[in-house]
XYZ file of C-alpha atoms in Angstrom:
168
model
C 58.021 138.150 112.286
C 58.912 135.203 114.515
C 60.876 133.521 111.725
C 62.691 136.807 110.993
C 63.654 137.230 114.645
C 64.842 133.632 114.815
C 66.953 134.088 111.661
C 68.472 137.308 113.006
C 69.457 135.543 116.242
C 71.089 132.717 114.270
C 72.865 135.233 112.061
C 74.192 137.107 115.096
C 75.621 133.929 116.584
C 77.144 132.997 113.266
C 78.705 136.473 112.924
C 80.373 135.974 116.321
C 82.380 133.103 114.800
C 84.260 135.557 112.563
C 87.395 137.328 113.707
C 85.896 140.737 112.955
C 82.663 142.127 111.583
C 84.564 143.207 108.472
C 85.470 139.583 107.710
C 81.791 138.676 108.043
C 80.636 141.497 105.767
C 83.272 140.657 103.169
C 82.298 136.980 103.247
C 78.692 137.935 102.544
C 79.916 140.256 99.791
C 81.664 137.325 98.095
C 78.506 135.205 98.255
C 76.087 137.839 96.973
C 77.568 140.999 95.505
C 80.372 139.631 93.337
C 78.144 137.203 91.388
C 75.374 139.793 91.192
C 77.818 142.352 89.769
C 78.867 139.918 87.024
C 75.238 139.211 86.141
C 74.258 142.878 86.038
C 77.329 143.886 84.065
C 76.749 141.276 81.378
C 72.999 141.934 81.212
C 73.465 145.695 80.841
C 76.032 145.513 78.052
C 75.245 142.313 76.127
C 71.817 142.106 74.510
C 72.092 138.332 74.082
C 71.940 137.683 77.862
C 68.897 135.570 78.710
C 66.968 135.295 81.944
C 67.860 131.587 82.223
C 71.547 132.373 81.750
C 71.420 135.161 84.318
C 69.505 133.056 86.854
C 71.629 129.903 86.637
C 74.896 131.827 86.315
C 74.049 133.870 89.406
C 72.874 130.860 91.415
C 75.896 128.704 90.579
C 78.275 131.643 91.109
C 76.821 132.224 94.579
C 77.028 128.522 95.397
C 80.614 128.408 94.146
C 81.610 131.187 96.509
C 79.775 129.646 99.442
C 81.271 126.187 98.835
C 84.774 127.673 98.580
C 84.136 129.460 101.880
C 83.005 126.246 103.589
C 85.854 124.178 102.161
C 88.452 126.608 103.450
C 86.685 127.352 106.748
C 86.248 123.732 107.738
C 89.355 122.368 106.013
C 87.614 119.612 104.091
C 90.523 119.263 101.686
C 94.229 119.764 101.998
C 94.961 123.519 102.085
C 97.971 123.387 99.687
C 95.632 121.895 97.083
C 93.752 125.207 97.124
C 96.809 127.168 96.040
C 95.311 127.790 92.618
C 92.174 129.255 94.226
C 93.557 131.352 97.039
C 96.447 133.635 97.825
C 98.737 132.220 100.528
C 96.526 129.089 100.568
C 94.109 130.208 103.248
C 96.441 132.246 105.423
C 94.510 135.541 105.513
C 90.721 135.922 105.657
C 90.586 139.238 103.797
C 92.771 137.933 101.003
C 90.642 134.806 100.744
C 87.505 136.930 100.568
C 88.957 138.813 97.614
C 89.929 135.600 95.831
C 86.542 134.043 96.548
C 84.821 137.128 95.090
C 87.048 136.869 92.022
C 86.206 133.193 91.454
C 82.491 133.783 92.032
C 82.571 136.652 89.541
C 84.371 134.598 86.889
C 82.124 131.532 87.318
C 78.992 133.693 87.129
C 80.179 135.596 84.062
C 81.246 132.486 82.138
C 78.131 130.462 82.997
C 75.795 133.339 82.213
C 77.542 133.777 78.870
C 77.490 130.076 77.954
C 73.915 129.414 79.090
C 72.739 132.553 77.290
C 74.268 131.282 74.059
C 72.198 128.087 74.171
C 68.890 129.606 75.295
C 66.446 131.776 73.367
C 67.001 135.520 73.843
C 64.253 138.114 74.228
C 63.338 140.335 71.316
C 65.367 143.524 71.147
C 62.190 145.583 71.432
C 61.695 144.179 74.959
C 65.197 145.243 75.990
C 64.934 148.940 75.145
C 65.801 150.909 78.272
C 67.627 147.956 79.821
C 70.622 147.264 77.560
C 73.246 149.765 76.457
C 73.113 150.220 72.724
C 69.363 149.628 72.507
C 68.454 152.657 74.604
C 68.230 155.963 72.752
C 70.693 158.601 73.917
C 69.309 161.626 75.701
C 69.884 165.069 74.251
C 71.627 166.927 77.074
C 72.546 170.038 75.062
C 69.930 172.248 76.716
C 70.567 170.977 80.273
C 72.451 173.436 82.536
C 75.968 172.413 83.575
C 75.038 171.965 87.254
C 72.384 169.401 86.301
C 74.658 167.204 84.143
C 75.853 163.915 85.695
C 79.237 164.209 83.972
C 79.927 167.500 85.756
C 79.231 165.960 89.168
C 81.289 162.899 88.270
C 84.303 165.158 87.620
C 83.678 166.998 90.925
C 83.479 163.670 92.814
C 86.696 162.466 91.159
C 88.506 165.679 92.064
C 87.303 165.392 95.681
C 88.452 161.777 95.906
C 91.887 162.580 94.453
C 92.262 165.631 96.709
C 91.352 163.675 99.844
C 93.753 160.877 98.877
C 96.586 163.351 98.389
C 95.771 165.176 101.620
C 95.555 162.033 103.786
C 98.450 160.230 102.110
């Protein structure tokens, strides 16, 4: 509990260094969520993904994002040299967060793919229920319309489009 309180105090002081709380949240998103999304996406749709590939791809993707954040934040290298990594070479925090998420996602996806190719995969029988294509399809013919996910997906899409048109 004491360590948790101490970490939360440090985190609060660190969050104060950002221009807004949104910049802070987006920075954390680039460190965690973007690489995690790449790992999950590949693992769900490619049966050859290995745990070693997922682990090292995720770890290096997260470190890539964090290092890019530190390099730009503390100006350790000449900003114009980062032009291939960032939009406007560090001018806008939100834009840099998006680019950092993109690079973290790409690094994670590529490393997970490459490392998975050179490591031993699990047997397909162990992946049933985890990977698309190995999981048997459910028979939804006797399920009422109001209990089908596709129906609610269409309703959610219509609501989103309607609200966008209304508030445009």
